[in-house]
CSV table of C-alpha atoms and ligand atoms in Angstrom, one decimal:
chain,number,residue,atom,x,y,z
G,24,UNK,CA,-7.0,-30.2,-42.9
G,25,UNK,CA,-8.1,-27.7,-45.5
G,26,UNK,CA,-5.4,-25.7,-47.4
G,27,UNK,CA,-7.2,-22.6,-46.4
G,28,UNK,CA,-7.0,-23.9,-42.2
G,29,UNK,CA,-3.5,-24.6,-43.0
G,30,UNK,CA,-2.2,-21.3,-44.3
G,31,UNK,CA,-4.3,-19.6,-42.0
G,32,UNK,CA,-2.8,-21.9,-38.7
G,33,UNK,CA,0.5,-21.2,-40.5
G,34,UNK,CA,0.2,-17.1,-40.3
G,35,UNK,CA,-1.1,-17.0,-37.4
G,36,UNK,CA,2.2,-19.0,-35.6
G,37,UNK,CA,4.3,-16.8,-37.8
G,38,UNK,CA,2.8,-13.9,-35.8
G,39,UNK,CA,3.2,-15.8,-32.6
G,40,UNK,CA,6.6,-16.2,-33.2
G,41,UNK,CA,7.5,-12.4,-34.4
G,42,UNK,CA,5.9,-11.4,-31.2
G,43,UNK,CA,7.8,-13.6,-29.0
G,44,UNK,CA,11.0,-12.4,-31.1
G,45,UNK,CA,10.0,-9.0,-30.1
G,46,UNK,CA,9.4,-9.6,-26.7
G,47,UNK,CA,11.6,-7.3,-25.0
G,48,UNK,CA,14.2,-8.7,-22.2
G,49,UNK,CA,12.4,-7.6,-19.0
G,50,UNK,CA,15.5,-6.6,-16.6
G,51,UNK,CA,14.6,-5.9,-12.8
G,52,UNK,CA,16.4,-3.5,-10.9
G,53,UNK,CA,15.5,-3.5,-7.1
G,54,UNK,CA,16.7,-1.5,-4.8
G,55,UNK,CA,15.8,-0.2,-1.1
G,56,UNK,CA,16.5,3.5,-1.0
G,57,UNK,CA,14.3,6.3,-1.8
G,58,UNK,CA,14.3,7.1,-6.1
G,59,UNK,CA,15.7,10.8,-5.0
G,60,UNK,CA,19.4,9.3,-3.6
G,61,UNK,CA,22.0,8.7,-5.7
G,62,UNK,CA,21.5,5.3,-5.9
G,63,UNK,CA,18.0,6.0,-7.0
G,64,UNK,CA,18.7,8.6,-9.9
G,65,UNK,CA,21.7,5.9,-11.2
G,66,UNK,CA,19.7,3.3,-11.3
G,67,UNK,CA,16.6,5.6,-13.2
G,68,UNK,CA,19.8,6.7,-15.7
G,69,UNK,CA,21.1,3.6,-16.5
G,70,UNK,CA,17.3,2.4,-17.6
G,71,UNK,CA,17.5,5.4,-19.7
G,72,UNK,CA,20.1,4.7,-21.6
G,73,UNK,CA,20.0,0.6,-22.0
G,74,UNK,CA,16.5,1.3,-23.2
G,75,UNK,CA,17.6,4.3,-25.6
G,76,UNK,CA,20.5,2.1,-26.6
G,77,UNK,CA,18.9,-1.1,-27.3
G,78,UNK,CA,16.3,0.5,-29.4
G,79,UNK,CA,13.6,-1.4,-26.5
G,80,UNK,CA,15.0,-4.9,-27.0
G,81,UNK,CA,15.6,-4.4,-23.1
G,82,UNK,CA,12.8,-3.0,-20.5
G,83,UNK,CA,14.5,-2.5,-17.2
G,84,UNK,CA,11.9,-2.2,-13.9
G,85,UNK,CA,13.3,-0.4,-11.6
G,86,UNK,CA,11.8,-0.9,-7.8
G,87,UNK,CA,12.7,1.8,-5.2
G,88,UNK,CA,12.0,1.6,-1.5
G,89,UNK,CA,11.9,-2.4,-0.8
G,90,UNK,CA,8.9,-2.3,-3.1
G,91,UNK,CA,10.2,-5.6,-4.3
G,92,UNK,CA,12.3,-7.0,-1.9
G,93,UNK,CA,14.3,-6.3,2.0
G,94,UNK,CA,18.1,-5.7,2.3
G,95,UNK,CA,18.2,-9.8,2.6
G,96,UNK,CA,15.7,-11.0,0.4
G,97,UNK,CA,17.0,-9.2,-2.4
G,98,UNK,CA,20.3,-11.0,-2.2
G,99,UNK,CA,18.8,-14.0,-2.6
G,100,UNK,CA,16.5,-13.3,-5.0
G,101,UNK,CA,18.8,-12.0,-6.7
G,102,UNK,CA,21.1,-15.8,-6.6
G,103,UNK,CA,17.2,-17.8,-7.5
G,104,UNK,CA,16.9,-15.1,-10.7
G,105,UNK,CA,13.9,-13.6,-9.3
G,106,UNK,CA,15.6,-10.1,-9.8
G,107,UNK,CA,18.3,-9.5,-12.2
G,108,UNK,CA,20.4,-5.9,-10.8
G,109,UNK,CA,20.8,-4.7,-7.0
G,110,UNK,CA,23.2,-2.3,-5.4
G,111,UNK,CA,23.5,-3.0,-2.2
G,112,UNK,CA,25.7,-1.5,0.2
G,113,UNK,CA,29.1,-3.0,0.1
G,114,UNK,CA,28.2,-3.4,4.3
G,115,UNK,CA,25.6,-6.1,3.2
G,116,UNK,CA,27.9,-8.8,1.4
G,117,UNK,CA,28.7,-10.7,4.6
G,118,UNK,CA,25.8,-13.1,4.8
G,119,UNK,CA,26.3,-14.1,1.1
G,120,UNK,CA,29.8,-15.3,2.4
G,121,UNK,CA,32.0,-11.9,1.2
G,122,UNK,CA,33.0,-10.4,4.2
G,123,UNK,CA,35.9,-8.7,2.1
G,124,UNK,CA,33.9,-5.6,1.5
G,125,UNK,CA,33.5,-4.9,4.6
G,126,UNK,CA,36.7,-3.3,4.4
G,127,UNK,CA,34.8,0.2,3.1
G,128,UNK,CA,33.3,0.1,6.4
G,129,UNK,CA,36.8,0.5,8.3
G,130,UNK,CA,36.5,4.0,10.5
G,131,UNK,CA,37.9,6.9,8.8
G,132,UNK,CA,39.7,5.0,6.3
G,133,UNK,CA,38.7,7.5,3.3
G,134,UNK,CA,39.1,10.8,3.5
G,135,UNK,CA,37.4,12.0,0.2
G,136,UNK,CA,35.7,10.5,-3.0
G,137,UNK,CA,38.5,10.7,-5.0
G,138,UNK,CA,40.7,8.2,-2.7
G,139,UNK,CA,37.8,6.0,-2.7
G,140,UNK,CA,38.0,5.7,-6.2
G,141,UNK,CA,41.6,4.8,-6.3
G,142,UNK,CA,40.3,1.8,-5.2
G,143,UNK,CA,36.8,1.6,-6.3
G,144,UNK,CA,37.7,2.2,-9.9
G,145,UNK,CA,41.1,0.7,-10.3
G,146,UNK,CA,42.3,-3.0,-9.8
G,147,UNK,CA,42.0,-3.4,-6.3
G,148,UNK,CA,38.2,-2.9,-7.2
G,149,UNK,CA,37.7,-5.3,-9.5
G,150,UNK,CA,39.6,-7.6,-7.9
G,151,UNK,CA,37.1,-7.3,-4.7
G,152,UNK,CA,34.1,-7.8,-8.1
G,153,UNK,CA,35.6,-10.8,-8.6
G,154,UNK,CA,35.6,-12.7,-5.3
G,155,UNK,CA,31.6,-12.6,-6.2
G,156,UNK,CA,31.5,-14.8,-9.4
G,157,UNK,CA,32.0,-18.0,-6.8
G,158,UNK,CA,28.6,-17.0,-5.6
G,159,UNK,CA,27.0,-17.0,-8.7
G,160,UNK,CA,27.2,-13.0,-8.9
G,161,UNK,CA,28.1,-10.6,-11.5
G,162,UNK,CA,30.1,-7.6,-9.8
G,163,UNK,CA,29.5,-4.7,-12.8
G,164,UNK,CA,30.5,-1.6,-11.0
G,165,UNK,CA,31.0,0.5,-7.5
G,166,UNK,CA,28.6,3.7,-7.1
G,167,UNK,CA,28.7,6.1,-4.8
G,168,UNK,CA,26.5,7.6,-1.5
G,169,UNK,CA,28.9,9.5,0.7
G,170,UNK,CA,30.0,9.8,4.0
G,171,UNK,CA,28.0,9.2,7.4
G,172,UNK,CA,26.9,10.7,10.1
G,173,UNK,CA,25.2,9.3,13.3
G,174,UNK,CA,22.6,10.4,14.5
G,175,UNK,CA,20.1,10.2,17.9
G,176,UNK,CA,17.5,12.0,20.2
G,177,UNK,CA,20.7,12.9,22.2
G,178,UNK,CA,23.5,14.7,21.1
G,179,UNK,CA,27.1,12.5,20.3
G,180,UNK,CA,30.1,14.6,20.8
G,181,UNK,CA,32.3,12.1,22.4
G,182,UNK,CA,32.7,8.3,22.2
G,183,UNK,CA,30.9,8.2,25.8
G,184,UNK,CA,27.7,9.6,24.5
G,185,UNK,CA,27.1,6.2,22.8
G,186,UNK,CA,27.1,4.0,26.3
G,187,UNK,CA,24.4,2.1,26.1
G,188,UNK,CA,22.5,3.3,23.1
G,189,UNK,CA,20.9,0.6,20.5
G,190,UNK,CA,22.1,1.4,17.2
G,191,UNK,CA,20.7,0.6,14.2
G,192,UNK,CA,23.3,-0.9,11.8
G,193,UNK,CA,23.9,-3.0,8.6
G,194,UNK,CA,24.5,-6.7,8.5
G,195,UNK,CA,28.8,-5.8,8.6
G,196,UNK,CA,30.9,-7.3,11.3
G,197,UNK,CA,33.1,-4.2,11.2
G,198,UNK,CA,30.0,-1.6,11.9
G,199,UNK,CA,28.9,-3.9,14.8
G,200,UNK,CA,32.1,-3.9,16.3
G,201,UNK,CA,32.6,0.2,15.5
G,202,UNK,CA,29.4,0.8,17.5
G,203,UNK,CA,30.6,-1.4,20.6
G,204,UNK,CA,34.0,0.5,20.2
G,205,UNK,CA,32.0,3.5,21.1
G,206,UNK,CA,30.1,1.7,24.0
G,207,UNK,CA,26.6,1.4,22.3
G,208,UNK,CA,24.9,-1.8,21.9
G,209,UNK,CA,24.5,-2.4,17.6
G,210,UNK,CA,21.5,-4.1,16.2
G,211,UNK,CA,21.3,-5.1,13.0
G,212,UNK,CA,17.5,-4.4,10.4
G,213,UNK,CA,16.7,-4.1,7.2
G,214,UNK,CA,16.8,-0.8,5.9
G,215,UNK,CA,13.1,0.1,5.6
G,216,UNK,CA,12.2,-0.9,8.9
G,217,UNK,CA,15.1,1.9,10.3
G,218,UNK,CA,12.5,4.9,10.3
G,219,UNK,CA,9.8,3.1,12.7
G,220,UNK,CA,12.3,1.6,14.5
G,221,UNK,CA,13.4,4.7,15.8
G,222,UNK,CA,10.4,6.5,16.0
G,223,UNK,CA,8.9,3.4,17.8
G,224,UNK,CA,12.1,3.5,20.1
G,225,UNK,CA,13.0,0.1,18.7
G,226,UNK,CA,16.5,1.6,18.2
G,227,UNK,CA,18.0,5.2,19.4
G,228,UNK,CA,19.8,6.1,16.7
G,229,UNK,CA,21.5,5.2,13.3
G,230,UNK,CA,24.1,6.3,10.8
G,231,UNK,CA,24.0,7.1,7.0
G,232,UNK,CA,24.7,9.5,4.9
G,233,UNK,CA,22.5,12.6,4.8
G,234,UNK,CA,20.9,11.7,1.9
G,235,UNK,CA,19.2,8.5,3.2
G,236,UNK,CA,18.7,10.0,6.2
G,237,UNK,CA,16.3,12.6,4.9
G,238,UNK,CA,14.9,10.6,2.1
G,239,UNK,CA,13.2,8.3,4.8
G,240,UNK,CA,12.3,11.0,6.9
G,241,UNK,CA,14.8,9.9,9.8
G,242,UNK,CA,15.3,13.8,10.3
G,243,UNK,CA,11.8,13.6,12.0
G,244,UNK,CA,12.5,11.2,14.2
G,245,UNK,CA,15.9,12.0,15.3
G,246,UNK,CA,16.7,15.0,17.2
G,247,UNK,CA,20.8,15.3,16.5
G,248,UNK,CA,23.1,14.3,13.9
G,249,UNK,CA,26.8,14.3,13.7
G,250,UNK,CA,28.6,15.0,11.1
G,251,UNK,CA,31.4,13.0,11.9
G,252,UNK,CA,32.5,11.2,9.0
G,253,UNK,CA,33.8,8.2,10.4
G,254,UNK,CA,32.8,6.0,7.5
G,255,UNK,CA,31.9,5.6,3.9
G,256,UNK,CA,28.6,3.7,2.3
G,257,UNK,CA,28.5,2.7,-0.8
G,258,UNK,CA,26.9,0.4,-3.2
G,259,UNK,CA,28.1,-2.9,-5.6
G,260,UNK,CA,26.0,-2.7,-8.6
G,261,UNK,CA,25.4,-7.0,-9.2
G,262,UNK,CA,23.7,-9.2,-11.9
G,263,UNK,CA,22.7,-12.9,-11.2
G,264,UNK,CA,25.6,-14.0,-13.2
G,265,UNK,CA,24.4,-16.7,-15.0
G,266,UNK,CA,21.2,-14.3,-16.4
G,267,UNK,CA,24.5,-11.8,-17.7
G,268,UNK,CA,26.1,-14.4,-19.2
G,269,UNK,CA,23.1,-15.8,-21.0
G,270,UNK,CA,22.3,-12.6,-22.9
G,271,UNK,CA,22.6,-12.0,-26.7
G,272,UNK,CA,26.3,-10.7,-26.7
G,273,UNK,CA,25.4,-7.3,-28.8
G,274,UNK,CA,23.0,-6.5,-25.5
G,275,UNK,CA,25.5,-7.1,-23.0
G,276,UNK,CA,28.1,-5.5,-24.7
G,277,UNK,CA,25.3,-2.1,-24.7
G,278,UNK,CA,24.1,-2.9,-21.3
G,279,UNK,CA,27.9,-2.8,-19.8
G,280,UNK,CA,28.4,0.7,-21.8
G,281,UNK,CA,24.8,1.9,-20.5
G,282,UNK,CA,26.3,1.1,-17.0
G,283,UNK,CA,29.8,2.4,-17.6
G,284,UNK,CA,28.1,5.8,-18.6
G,285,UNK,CA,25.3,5.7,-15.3
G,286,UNK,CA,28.5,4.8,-12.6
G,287,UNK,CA,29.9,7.8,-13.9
G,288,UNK,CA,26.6,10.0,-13.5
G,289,UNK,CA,25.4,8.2,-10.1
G,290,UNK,CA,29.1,9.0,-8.8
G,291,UNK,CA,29.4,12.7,-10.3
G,292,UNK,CA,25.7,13.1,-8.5
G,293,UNK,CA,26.7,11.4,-4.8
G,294,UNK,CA,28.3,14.9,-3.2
G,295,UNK,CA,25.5,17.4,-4.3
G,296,UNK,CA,22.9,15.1,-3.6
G,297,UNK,CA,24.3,14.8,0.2
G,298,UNK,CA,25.0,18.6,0.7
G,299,UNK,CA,21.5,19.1,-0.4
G,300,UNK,CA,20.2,16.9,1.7
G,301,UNK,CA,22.1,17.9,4.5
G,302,UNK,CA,21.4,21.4,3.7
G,303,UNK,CA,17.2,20.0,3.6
G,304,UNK,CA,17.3,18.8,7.3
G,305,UNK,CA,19.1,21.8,8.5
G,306,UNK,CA,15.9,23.9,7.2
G,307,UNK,CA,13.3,21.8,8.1
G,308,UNK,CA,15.1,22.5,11.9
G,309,UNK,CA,14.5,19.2,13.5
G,310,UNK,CA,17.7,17.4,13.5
G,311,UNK,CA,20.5,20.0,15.2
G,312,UNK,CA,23.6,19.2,13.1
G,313,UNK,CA,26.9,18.9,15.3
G,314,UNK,CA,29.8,19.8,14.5
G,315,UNK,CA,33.0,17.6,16.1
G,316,UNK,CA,36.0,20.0,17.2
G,317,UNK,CA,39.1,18.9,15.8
G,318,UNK,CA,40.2,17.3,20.1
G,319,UNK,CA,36.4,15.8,19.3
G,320,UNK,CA,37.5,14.2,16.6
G,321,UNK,CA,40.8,12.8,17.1
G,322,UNK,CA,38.8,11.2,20.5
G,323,UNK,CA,36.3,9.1,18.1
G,324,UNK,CA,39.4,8.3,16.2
G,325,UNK,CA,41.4,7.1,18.8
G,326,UNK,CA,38.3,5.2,20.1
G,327,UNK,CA,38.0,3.2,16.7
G,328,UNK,CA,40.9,2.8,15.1
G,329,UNK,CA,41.4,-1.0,16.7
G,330,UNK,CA,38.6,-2.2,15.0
G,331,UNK,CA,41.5,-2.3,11.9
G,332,UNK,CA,43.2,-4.4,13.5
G,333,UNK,CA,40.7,-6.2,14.9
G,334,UNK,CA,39.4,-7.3,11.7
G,335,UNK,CA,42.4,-8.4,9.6
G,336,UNK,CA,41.2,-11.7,10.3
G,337,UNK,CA,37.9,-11.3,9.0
G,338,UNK,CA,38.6,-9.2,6.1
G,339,UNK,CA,41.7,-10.5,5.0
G,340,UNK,CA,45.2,-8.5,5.8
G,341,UNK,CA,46.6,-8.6,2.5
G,342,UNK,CA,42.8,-6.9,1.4
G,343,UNK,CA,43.6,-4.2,3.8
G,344,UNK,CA,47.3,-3.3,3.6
G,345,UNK,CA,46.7,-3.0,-0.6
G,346,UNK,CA,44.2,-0.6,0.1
G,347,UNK,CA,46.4,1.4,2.6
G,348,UNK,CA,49.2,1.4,0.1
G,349,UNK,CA,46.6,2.7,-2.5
G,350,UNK,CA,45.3,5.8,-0.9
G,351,UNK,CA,48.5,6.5,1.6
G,352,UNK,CA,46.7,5.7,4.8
G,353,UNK,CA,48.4,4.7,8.0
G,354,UNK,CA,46.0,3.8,10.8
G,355,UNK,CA,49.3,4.5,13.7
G,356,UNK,CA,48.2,8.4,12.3
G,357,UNK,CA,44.8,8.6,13.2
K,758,LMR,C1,21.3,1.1,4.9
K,758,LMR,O1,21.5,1.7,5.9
K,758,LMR,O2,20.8,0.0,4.9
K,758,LMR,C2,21.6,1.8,3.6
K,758,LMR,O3,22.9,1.5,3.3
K,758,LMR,C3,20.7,1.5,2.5
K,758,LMR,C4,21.3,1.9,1.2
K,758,LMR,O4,21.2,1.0,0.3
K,758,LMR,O5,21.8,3.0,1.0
């Protein structure tokens, strides 16, 4: 070879090589809700900022609305590496073998954000992070949506108004057996086939929190909602844990600050962003919202509250009681 071929083969991999040094890391976020929910606006922050604060070392994709991937294809895409970051609801962990936070889904259990993150931001909920690192999962940190209401083309006042009804719900054991404690018959889909189920009449009704509901457009489809508050939804922000562990250690160490900073924003967001949507499907005046009575109330209470104790088995007790002793809650009062 010629010195001239040489030199110029030599620059030319030098290039190569400067390029694929500046490759940036390529981080895929899916998720399934709309980008205007909380969910949707955290995960848009925290790309802000780990792109701001690794000076575009790291690109993060983010994928709204199943765009990507279903409530159960994106769990295990997320175990192949096909995705790197989800935040699915903590409803959906059972089929990847961690039923243990299906304990959020326990019928008015939480009575406000802040008790929720007694436990969401303290030990108890990084202890619950933790059971997912056998799986190959990296918990990072617990976001908010809010509190649900249920919804149908008839109105729910009182447990009885469920006999019979197919309910849409998530993959939990606890929300099946919630809807059967109110008579209805629960059927579990993915997320974004909820909206033409029930317009279809696939299902009758559903529950979530106002802010999914109007984001997919249930509202038009639904004719009542409840706002009875009988249960909490939110999310697990997870990594494939292998990919987390793998990355250069001054990225992860930014990328864990970056989503310190967007848990704090996606949770300070998660009321305002439900009261606006509520406030949304109240104008647009095709969903009547219901109001329980306080006797209303304490019925659906007393109608639920065995599916506690019906699912210490499942859950785990000693998961349960710690998070009674957390927030002060004594199912015997409800
Ligand atoms: C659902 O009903 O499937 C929702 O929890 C979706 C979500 O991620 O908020």
């Amino acid at each position: 070879m010629k010195m001239s071929n040489l030199l110029i083969g030599l620059v030319a991999a030098g290039f190569a090589m400067t390029a694929a040094a500046q490759q940036p890391i390529v981080i895929k976020f899916s998720h399934v809700v709309a980008a205007n929910t909380p969910k949707g606006k955290g995960s848009e922050y925290f790309k802000k900022l780990a792109e701001e604060r690794t000076k575009g070392r790291v690109k993060v994709e983010v994928y709204p609305n199943s765009q990507l991937y279903k409530d159960k294809e994106e769990m295990e895409a997320l175990q192949l590496g096909a995705v790197h970051l989800l935040a699915p609801s903590l409803a959906k962990f059972g089929p990847l073998g961690v039923p243990q936070f299906e304990v959020f889904d326990l019928p008015y259990m939480f009575d406000s954000y802040a008790e929720l993150h007694k436990v969401t931001q303290g030990p108890i909920g990084a202890q619950l992070l933790a059971r997912l690192e056998p799986k190959g999962v990296k918990g990072l940190a617990f976001w908010d949506n809010g509190f649900k209401i249920m919804s149908a083309n008839k109105p729910l006042r009182k447990p009885d108004d469920f006999k019979g009804l197919k309910m849409r719900i998530q993959s939990s054991k606890v929300l099946d057996a919630q809807m059967r404690a109110m008579g209805a018959n629960p059927q579990v889909m993915a997320f974004s086939e909820v909206y033409h189920a029930l317009q279809t009449g696939v299902v009758d009704g559903t529950e979530n929190p106002p802010s999914n509901l109007y984001t997919q457009k249930m509202h038009e489809v639904q004719k009542y909602a409840t706002l009875s508050d009988h249960g909490y939804l939110g999310y697990a922000v997870i990594t494939n844990k292998k990919f987390w562990d793998g990355l250069p250690v001054d990225i992860r160490t930014t990328l864990e600050g970056a989503m310190r900073d967007a848990t704090k924003y996606a949770n300070d967001i998660a009321r305002a962003e439900n009261e606006n949507a509520l406030a949304e499907v109240r104008k647009s005046g095709k969903t009547e919202i219901i109001v329980l009575t306080p006797q209303e109330k304490a019925a659906w209470k007393k109608a639920l509250v065995r599916v506690h104790r019906d699912h210490e088995g499942r859950i785990g007790r000693d998961v349960i009681q710690s998070i009674y002793k957390e927030i002060g809650f004594d199912p015997a009062k409800l």
